[in-house]
Amino acid sequence: MMLQLIEDFKMSLIEDGKSPKTIESYVGDIKAFKEFLTAKGVDFNGTLQRFYVVSYKNFLVESNYEVATINKR
């Protein structure tokens, strides 16, 4: 399900005329979040709890990502 949502999002970015670099960046960010969820044993079923978003942000902070990167992701 998540992979189809990512592909649909990518297609909407293309239709909106976003640049290839922007599309690559946005899709890469979503895939990184998906990998985080998978590593935590979370199977995305269409609904996302705030807890996982906050956990991901905390993970990025603890991993010493730059503030701009954290805010983008």
C-alpha positions as a printed NumPy array, in Angstrom:
array([[  0.   ,   0.   ,   0.   ],
       [  2.73 ,   2.47 ,   0.97 ],
       [  4.658,   1.908,  -2.258],
       [  1.544,   2.686,  -4.31 ],
       [  0.965,   5.873,  -2.306],
       [  4.557,   6.94 ,  -2.938],
       [  4.152,   6.293,  -6.654],
       [  0.865,   8.234,  -6.719],
       [  2.54 ,  11.131,  -4.908],
       [  5.407,  11.074,  -7.401],
       [  2.954,  11.2  , -10.306],
       [  1.145,  14.169,  -8.746],
       [  4.46 ,  16.01 ,  -8.432],
       [  5.205,  15.329, -12.096],
       [  1.729,  16.536, -13.086],
       [  2.279,  19.691, -11.005],
       [  5.417,  20.398, -13.023],
       [  7.918,  19.958, -10.197],
       [ 11.547,  19.663, -11.234],
       [ 13.166,  16.222, -11.34 ],
       [ 15.46 ,  17.215,  -8.43 ],
       [ 12.48 ,  18.276,  -6.311],
       [ 10.658,  15.038,  -7.083],
       [ 13.742,  12.991,  -6.248],
       [ 14.162,  14.867,  -2.972],
       [ 10.527,  14.56 ,  -1.854],
       [ 10.236,  10.902,  -2.804],
       [ 13.571,  10.154,  -1.133],
       [ 12.356,  11.755,   2.09 ],
       [  9.184,   9.683,   2.074],
       [ 11.115,   6.49 ,   1.354],
       [ 13.465,   7.243,   4.257],
       [ 10.448,   7.629,   6.547],
       [  9.016,   4.359,   5.22 ],
       [ 12.319,   2.609,   5.963],
       [ 12.233,   4.027,   9.491],
       [  8.72 ,   2.669,  10.006],
       [  9.701,  -0.725,   8.614],
       [ 12.72 ,  -0.902,  10.929],
       [ 10.371,  -0.203,  13.848],
       [  8.075,  -3.029,  12.739],
       [  5.271,  -0.7  ,  11.664],
       [  3.154,  -1.88 ,   8.741],
       [  1.556,   1.187,   7.166],
       [ -2.147,   0.546,   6.6  ],
       [ -3.264,   3.96 ,   5.411],
       [ -3.421,   5.633,   8.808],
       [ -0.432,   7.14 ,  10.545],
       [ -0.267,   7.941,  14.217],
       [  1.373,  11.175,  15.371],
       [  3.609,   9.058,  17.625],
       [  5.514,   7.722,  14.603],
       [  6.054,  11.167,  13.117],
       [  7.401,  12.466,  16.44 ],
       [  9.552,   9.341,  16.829],
       [ 11.017,   9.896,  13.369],
       [ 11.794,  13.529,  14.14 ],
       [ 13.496,  12.48 ,  17.383],
       [ 15.485,   9.871,  15.455],
       [ 16.697,  12.538,  13.027],
       [ 17.686,  14.84 ,  15.903],
       [ 19.552,  12.033,  17.679],
       [ 21.276,  11.153,  14.393],
       [ 22.663,  14.715,  14.247],
       [ 20.877,  15.775,  11.094],
       [ 20.926,  19.503,  10.385],
       [ 17.846,  21.446,  11.505],
       [ 16.978,  22.331,   7.895],
       [ 17.065,  18.655,   6.938],
       [ 14.901,  17.653,   9.895],
       [ 12.32 ,  20.304,   9.065],
       [ 12.266,  19.27 ,   5.403],
       [ 11.759,  15.618,   6.159]])
